[in-house]
């Protein structure tokens, strides 16, 4: 019988499903009758019915554009994020189980091979001794003089064969249970702790340009079709970028961005007071590095746009913000690409996005992860390098 807690959890999840599409709410809106629906589902329903009626109670709505149910939207996003984390945990444990079974199977195969080789040696020795015994019996059946004449040769042949004692159990032939089962929970938790050294950078959908689509777990973004969204003060309306949800004003922070084969992208940081509406020029308050029309460029509030000398195509980039020294740097694997002074009296937020308006049919996506033990940029004989304590990617 299901526990009360399980029933409550199941009931809570059911409240997060749209009555029309029966899926988790996406951009839920609230009618005057207190029923909520996905924005797209409600519009389709109204078009089909040719009336602004509620799909549940049939009451006519007085608003053609009902307000967003922000509380329900936040609950759904939190639920999806928790579900995604559970799926990742389940996948991690499945892979760990497969790895341990494979390790036990490999040890078993190796030890079976050792035993097989030992058995083959014993079989050859038994076969040789059996051959001598058969030959001796045949000689005994012959005349006595024949056996006596060949006695010396037969005795030497027998003496050449080592005496076979009782088979001994080989050392280490049993499976190493202590290796595979000892501290099993502790070892798995250690691996989970190592994996969690890299956590997703959560992006803020309320700042995203209408042509940017964020992933369900809010850790990735891709260029897509324009979607209808509130023209809230936080949202960028002309520059296809979005901000991270967490601001940084102290410490050292670093995140990686998987660029793939994207032809247009922009990365960096911005203060909370950055201009959100209208054209953003070179002095817009952003510290950025971008790739556009085959060229890598960098800009900051105090400097105009400069073209960077980059030989190879960058497919993964690390952004490092050191709030203590006031330095923002961009690195490709273990080499520094660009760094600049970056100081602000406000908290700085991660900037990520695409400015590709010419190729809407080929959207690209980012996967972002922040490192708890990020790289530090240091000087060595006049050459800047980036040192990384760990190399691990979380998608």
Coordinates of C-alpha atoms in Angstrom, one line a residue:
X1 CA 0.0 0.0 0.0
X2 CA 1.4 3.4 -1.0
X3 CA 2.4 5.6 1.9
X4 CA 0.7 8.9 2.7
X5 CA 3.8 10.8 1.6
X6 CA 3.8 9.0 -1.8
X7 CA 0.1 9.8 -2.3
X8 CA 0.7 13.4 -1.5
X9 CA 3.7 13.6 -3.9
X10 CA 1.6 11.9 -6.6
X11 CA -1.3 14.4 -6.0
X12 CA 1.1 17.4 -6.1
X13 CA 2.5 16.3 -9.4
X14 CA -1.0 15.9 -10.8
X15 CA -1.7 19.5 -10.0
X16 CA 1.2 20.5 -12.3
X17 CA -0.4 19.0 -15.4
X18 CA -2.4 21.1 -17.9
X19 CA -6.0 19.8 -18.2
X20 CA -5.8 20.2 -22.0
X21 CA -2.5 18.6 -23.0
X22 CA -2.1 16.5 -19.7
X23 CA 1.6 17.5 -19.7
X24 CA 3.6 19.7 -17.3
X25 CA 2.4 23.3 -17.6
X26 CA 4.4 25.5 -20.1
X27 CA 3.9 29.2 -19.6
X28 CA 0.7 28.7 -17.6
X29 CA -1.9 31.5 -17.6
X30 CA -4.7 32.0 -15.0
X31 CA -8.4 32.6 -15.9
X32 CA -10.8 34.5 -13.8
X33 CA -12.4 31.2 -12.8
X34 CA -9.1 30.2 -11.1
X35 CA -8.3 27.4 -13.6
X36 CA -4.8 27.4 -15.2
X37 CA -3.7 26.2 -18.7
X38 CA -0.7 26.3 -20.9
X39 CA -0.8 29.5 -22.9
X40 CA -0.6 27.7 -26.2
X41 CA -3.2 25.1 -25.2
X42 CA -5.7 27.7 -24.2
X43 CA -5.3 29.7 -27.4
X44 CA -5.8 26.5 -29.5
X45 CA -8.9 25.7 -27.5
X46 CA -10.3 29.1 -28.0
X47 CA -9.7 29.0 -31.7
X48 CA -11.4 25.7 -32.0
X49 CA -14.4 26.7 -29.9
X50 CA -14.5 30.2 -31.3
X51 CA -15.3 31.4 -27.7
X52 CA -13.2 32.5 -24.7
X53 CA -14.6 29.7 -22.5
X54 CA -12.7 27.8 -19.8
X55 CA -12.0 24.2 -21.0
X56 CA -12.9 22.9 -17.6
X57 CA -15.9 24.8 -16.2
X58 CA -17.0 26.5 -19.5
X59 CA -17.2 29.9 -17.9
X60 CA -16.5 32.7 -20.4
X61 CA -13.3 34.6 -19.7
X62 CA -13.4 38.4 -19.7
X63 CA -9.8 38.7 -20.8
X64 CA -8.5 37.8 -24.2
X65 CA -4.9 37.8 -22.8
X66 CA -5.1 36.3 -19.3
X67 CA -2.2 36.9 -17.0
X68 CA 0.7 34.5 -16.4
X69 CA 0.4 32.3 -13.4
X70 CA 3.9 33.0 -12.2
X71 CA 3.7 30.9 -9.0
X72 CA 2.6 27.9 -10.9
X73 CA 5.3 28.5 -13.6
X74 CA 8.0 28.6 -10.9
X75 CA 6.7 25.3 -9.4
X76 CA 6.7 23.6 -12.7
X77 CA 10.3 24.8 -13.5
X78 CA 11.4 23.6 -10.0
X79 CA 9.7 20.2 -10.6
X80 CA 11.3 19.7 -14.0
X81 CA 14.7 20.7 -12.6
X82 CA 14.3 18.1 -9.7
X83 CA 13.1 15.5 -12.2
X84 CA 16.2 16.1 -14.4
X85 CA 18.5 15.8 -11.4
X86 CA 16.8 12.5 -10.5
X87 CA 17.3 11.2 -14.0
X88 CA 20.9 12.1 -13.9
X89 CA 21.3 10.4 -10.5
X90 CA 19.6 7.3 -11.9
X91 CA 21.8 7.3 -15.0
X92 CA 24.9 7.7 -12.8
X93 CA 23.9 4.7 -10.6
X94 CA 23.1 2.6 -13.6
X95 CA 26.5 3.3 -15.2
X96 CA 28.2 2.6 -11.8
X97 CA 26.4 -0.7 -11.6
X98 CA 27.5 -1.7 -15.1
X99 CA 31.1 -0.6 -14.4
X100 CA 31.3 -2.8 -11.3
X101 CA 29.7 -5.8 -13.0
X102 CA 32.2 -5.4 -15.8
X103 CA 35.1 -5.3 -13.3
X104 CA 33.9 -8.5 -11.6
X105 CA 33.4 -10.2 -15.0
X106 CA 36.9 -9.2 -16.2
X107 CA 38.5 -10.5 -13.0
X108 CA 36.5 -13.8 -13.3
X109 CA 37.5 -14.2 -16.9
X110 CA 41.2 -13.7 -16.0
X111 CA 41.2 -16.1 -13.1
X112 CA 39.3 -18.7 -15.1
X113 CA 42.1 -18.4 -17.7
X114 CA 44.7 -18.9 -15.0
X115 CA 42.9 -22.0 -13.8
X116 CA 42.5 -23.3 -17.4
X117 CA 46.3 -23.0 -18.0
X118 CA 47.0 -24.9 -14.8
X119 CA 44.6 -27.6 -15.7
X120 CA 46.2 -27.9 -19.2
X121 CA 49.6 -28.5 -17.6
X122 CA 48.1 -31.2 -15.3
X123 CA 46.4 -32.9 -18.3
X124 CA 49.7 -33.0 -20.2
X125 CA 51.5 -34.5 -17.2
X126 CA 48.8 -37.1 -16.7
X127 CA 48.8 -38.0 -20.3
X128 CA 52.6 -38.5 -20.3
X129 CA 52.5 -40.7 -17.2
X130 CA 49.6 -42.7 -18.6
X131 CA 51.6 -43.4 -21.7
X132 CA 54.5 -44.7 -19.6
X133 CA 52.2 -47.0 -17.6
X134 CA 50.6 -48.4 -20.8
X135 CA 54.1 -49.0 -22.3
X136 CA 55.3 -50.7 -19.1
X137 CA 52.2 -53.0 -19.0
X138 CA 52.8 -54.1 -22.6
X139 CA 56.4 -54.9 -21.7
X140 CA 55.3 -57.0 -18.7
X141 CA 53.0 -59.0 -20.9
X142 CA 56.1 -59.9 -23.1
X143 CA 58.7 -62.4 -22.2
X144 CA 60.6 -61.8 -18.9
X145 CA 63.9 -61.4 -20.7
X146 CA 62.5 -58.5 -22.9
X147 CA 61.3 -56.6 -19.8
X148 CA 64.6 -57.1 -18.0
X149 CA 66.6 -56.0 -21.0
X150 CA 64.6 -52.8 -21.2
X151 CA 64.2 -52.2 -17.4
X152 CA 67.0 -49.6 -17.2
X153 CA 65.5 -47.5 -20.0
X154 CA 62.0 -47.8 -18.5
X155 CA 63.2 -46.8 -15.0
X156 CA 65.0 -43.7 -16.4
X157 CA 61.9 -42.7 -18.3
X158 CA 59.8 -42.9 -15.1
X159 CA 62.3 -41.0 -13.1
X160 CA 62.2 -38.1 -15.7
X161 CA 58.6 -37.5 -14.8
X162 CA 58.1 -35.4 -11.7
X163 CA 56.1 -37.0 -8.9
X164 CA 52.6 -35.5 -8.9
X165 CA 51.3 -34.6 -5.5
X166 CA 47.8 -33.4 -4.6
X167 CA 46.7 -30.3 -6.6
X168 CA 47.2 -27.1 -4.6
X169 CA 44.7 -24.2 -4.5
X170 CA 46.4 -21.3 -6.4
X171 CA 47.0 -18.1 -4.4
X172 CA 44.5 -15.4 -5.3
X173 CA 42.3 -17.6 -7.4
X174 CA 39.1 -16.5 -5.6
X175 CA 37.2 -13.4 -6.5
X176 CA 38.5 -10.3 -4.5
X177 CA 35.2 -9.6 -2.7
X178 CA 36.9 -6.9 -0.5
X179 CA 37.9 -5.0 -3.6
X180 CA 34.4 -5.0 -5.2
X181 CA 32.2 -4.8 -2.1
X182 CA 34.3 -3.1 0.5
X183 CA 33.2 0.5 1.4
X184 CA 30.8 0.3 -1.6
X185 CA 28.5 3.0 -0.5
X186 CA 31.4 5.3 0.5
X187 CA 33.2 4.8 -2.8
X188 CA 30.0 5.6 -4.8
X189 CA 29.3 8.7 -2.7
X190 CA 32.9 9.8 -3.3
X191 CA 32.4 9.5 -7.1
X192 CA 29.2 11.4 -6.8
X193 CA 31.0 14.2 -4.9
X194 CA 33.7 14.4 -7.6
X195 CA 31.0 14.6 -10.3
X196 CA 29.1 17.4 -8.4
X197 CA 32.3 19.5 -8.4
X198 CA 30.8 20.9 -11.6
X199 CA 27.3 22.3 -11.2
X200 CA 25.1 23.8 -14.0
X201 CA 24.9 27.5 -14.4
X202 CA 21.2 28.3 -14.2
X203 CA 20.1 30.9 -16.8
X204 CA 17.4 33.4 -16.1
X205 CA 14.5 33.0 -18.6
X206 CA 13.0 36.4 -17.6
X207 CA 16.0 38.1 -19.2
X208 CA 16.1 36.0 -22.4
X209 CA 15.5 37.6 -25.8
X210 CA 12.2 36.3 -27.3
X211 CA 14.2 34.5 -30.0
X212 CA 16.2 32.5 -27.5
X213 CA 14.9 29.2 -26.3
X214 CA 16.2 27.9 -23.0
X215 CA 16.4 24.2 -22.2
X216 CA 14.0 22.7 -19.6
X217 CA 16.7 22.6 -16.9
X218 CA 17.7 26.3 -17.7
X219 CA 21.3 25.3 -18.3
X220 CA 21.3 25.6 -22.1
X221 CA 20.1 28.0 -24.7
X222 CA 19.6 27.8 -28.5
X223 CA 18.4 30.2 -31.2
X224 CA 14.8 29.5 -32.3
X225 CA 11.6 31.2 -33.5
X226 CA 10.3 34.3 -31.8
X227 CA 8.1 33.3 -28.9
X228 CA 5.5 35.6 -27.2
X229 CA 6.7 36.6 -23.8
X230 CA 6.1 39.6 -21.4
X231 CA 8.0 42.7 -22.3
X232 CA 9.2 42.9 -18.7
X233 CA 12.0 45.4 -17.7
X234 CA 14.6 42.6 -17.2
X235 CA 14.3 41.2 -20.8
X236 CA 16.6 42.1 -23.6
X237 CA 14.6 43.1 -26.6
X238 CA 17.2 43.8 -29.4
X239 CA 20.3 41.8 -28.5
X240 CA 19.9 38.0 -28.5
X241 CA 21.4 37.3 -25.1
X242 CA 20.3 36.1 -21.7
X243 CA 21.8 36.4 -18.2
X244 CA 22.7 33.8 -15.6
X245 CA 20.4 33.8 -12.6
X246 CA 23.2 34.3 -10.0
X247 CA 25.3 37.4 -9.7
X248 CA 28.9 37.4 -8.5
X249 CA 30.5 40.2 -6.5
X250 CA 33.2 38.3 -4.6
X251 CA 35.4 35.2 -5.1
X252 CA 36.6 33.3 -8.2
X253 CA 34.1 31.9 -10.6
X254 CA 34.5 30.0 -13.9
X255 CA 32.2 28.3 -16.3
X256 CA 32.5 26.3 -19.5
X257 CA 30.5 26.7 -22.7
X258 CA 30.2 24.0 -25.3
X259 CA 30.1 25.9 -28.6
X260 CA 30.1 23.0 -31.1
X261 CA 30.0 24.4 -34.7
X262 CA 28.1 27.6 -33.9
X263 CA 28.8 30.4 -36.3
X264 CA 27.6 33.2 -34.1
X265 CA 27.9 33.5 -30.3
X266 CA 28.6 36.0 -27.5
X267 CA 29.8 35.4 -24.0
X268 CA 30.9 37.5 -21.0
X269 CA 29.4 39.3 -18.0
X270 CA 27.2 42.2 -17.3
X271 CA 26.1 44.2 -14.2
X272 CA 22.5 44.1 -13.1
X273 CA 21.9 47.7 -14.3
X274 CA 23.0 46.9 -17.9
X275 CA 20.7 48.4 -20.6
X276 CA 18.1 45.9 -21.6
X277 CA 16.0 47.8 -24.2
X278 CA 17.0 49.2 -27.6
X279 CA 20.3 49.0 -29.4
X280 CA 23.4 48.0 -27.3
X281 CA 26.5 49.7 -28.6
X282 CA 30.1 49.1 -27.8
X283 CA 29.7 51.1 -24.5
X284 CA 26.6 49.2 -23.4
X285 CA 28.1 48.1 -20.1
X286 CA 29.0 44.5 -21.2
X287 CA 32.4 42.7 -21.0
X288 CA 32.2 40.2 -23.8
X289 CA 34.0 38.0 -26.3
X290 CA 32.1 37.1 -29.4
X291 CA 32.4 35.2 -32.7
X292 CA 30.7 36.8 -35.7
X293 CA 31.3 36.5 -39.4
X294 CA 34.4 34.4 -38.9
X295 CA 36.1 36.8 -36.5
X296 CA 36.7 36.8 -32.8
X297 CA 36.1 40.1 -31.1
X298 CA 36.3 41.5 -27.5
X299 CA 34.7 44.6 -26.0
X300 CA 34.3 46.3 -22.6
X301 CA 32.6 49.4 -21.3
X302 CA 35.9 51.3 -21.4
X303 CA 37.3 50.0 -24.7
X304 CA 35.9 49.8 -28.2
X305 CA 35.6 46.5 -30.0
X306 CA 38.9 44.8 -30.8
X307 CA 39.6 41.9 -33.1
X308 CA 41.4 39.0 -31.5
X309 CA 44.0 36.9 -33.2
X310 CA 42.8 33.3 -32.9
X311 CA 44.1 30.6 -35.3
X312 CA 42.0 27.6 -34.6
X313 CA 38.2 27.3 -34.4
X314 CA 37.1 27.4 -30.7
X315 CA 34.6 24.6 -29.8
X316 CA 34.7 24.9 -26.0
X317 CA 35.6 28.0 -24.0
X318 CA 36.1 28.7 -20.3
X319 CA 35.1 32.1 -18.9
X320 CA 36.8 33.0 -15.6
X321 CA 35.7 36.0 -13.4
X322 CA 38.0 36.8 -10.6
X323 CA 36.2 39.4 -8.5
X324 CA 39.1 39.8 -6.1
X325 CA 41.6 40.9 -8.7
X326 CA 39.0 42.4 -11.1
X327 CA 40.0 40.3 -14.1
X328 CA 37.8 38.6 -16.7
X329 CA 39.5 36.0 -18.9
X330 CA 38.6 33.6 -21.8
X331 CA 40.5 30.4 -22.3
X332 CA 40.5 27.6 -24.8
X333 CA 41.5 24.3 -23.0
X334 CA 44.8 25.3 -21.4
X335 CA 45.7 28.5 -23.3
X336 CA 44.6 32.0 -22.5
X337 CA 42.8 33.8 -25.4
X338 CA 41.9 37.2 -23.9
X339 CA 41.7 38.9 -20.5
X340 CA 40.6 42.3 -19.5
X341 CA 40.1 44.4 -16.3
X342 CA 36.6 43.9 -15.1
X343 CA 35.5 45.9 -12.0
X344 CA 32.0 46.9 -10.9
X345 CA 30.3 48.1 -7.8
X346 CA 27.4 45.8 -8.7
X347 CA 27.1 42.0 -8.9
X348 CA 28.1 40.7 -12.3
X349 CA 26.0 38.1 -14.2
X350 CA 27.1 35.6 -16.8
X351 CA 26.1 36.6 -20.4
X352 CA 25.4 34.1 -23.1
X353 CA 23.6 34.2 -26.4
X354 CA 23.7 34.3 -30.2
X355 CA 23.4 37.2 -32.6
X356 CA 22.7 35.1 -35.7
X357 CA 19.8 36.6 -37.5
X358 CA 20.7 35.2 -40.9
X359 CA 20.5 31.5 -40.2
X360 CA 17.3 30.8 -38.1
X361 CA 17.0 27.3 -39.5
X362 CA 20.3 26.1 -37.9
X363 CA 20.0 26.9 -34.2
X364 CA 22.9 26.1 -32.0
X365 CA 22.9 25.2 -28.3
X366 CA 25.1 25.9 -25.3
X367 CA 25.7 23.6 -22.4
X368 CA 27.1 25.5 -19.4
X369 CA 28.7 24.3 -16.2
X370 CA 30.3 26.2 -13.4
X371 CA 33.4 24.7 -11.7
X372 CA 33.6 24.9 -7.9
X373 CA 37.4 24.6 -8.3
X374 CA 38.0 26.9 -11.2
X375 CA 41.2 27.8 -13.1
X376 CA 43.4 30.7 -12.1
X377 CA 45.2 32.7 -14.6
X378 CA 48.8 33.5 -13.8
X379 CA 51.9 35.0 -15.4
X380 CA 55.0 32.9 -16.3
X381 CA 58.0 34.5 -18.1
X382 CA 55.8 37.1 -19.8
X383 CA 53.3 34.5 -21.2
X384 CA 49.8 34.1 -19.8
X385 CA 48.6 30.6 -19.1
X386 CA 45.5 29.1 -17.6
X387 CA 45.9 26.3 -15.0
X388 CA 43.0 23.9 -14.4
X389 CA 42.7 21.7 -11.3
X390 CA 40.2 19.4 -12.9
X391 CA 38.9 18.6 -16.3
X392 CA 35.3 17.3 -16.2
X393 CA 32.3 18.2 -18.2
X394 CA 28.7 18.3 -17.1
X395 CA 26.1 18.5 -19.7

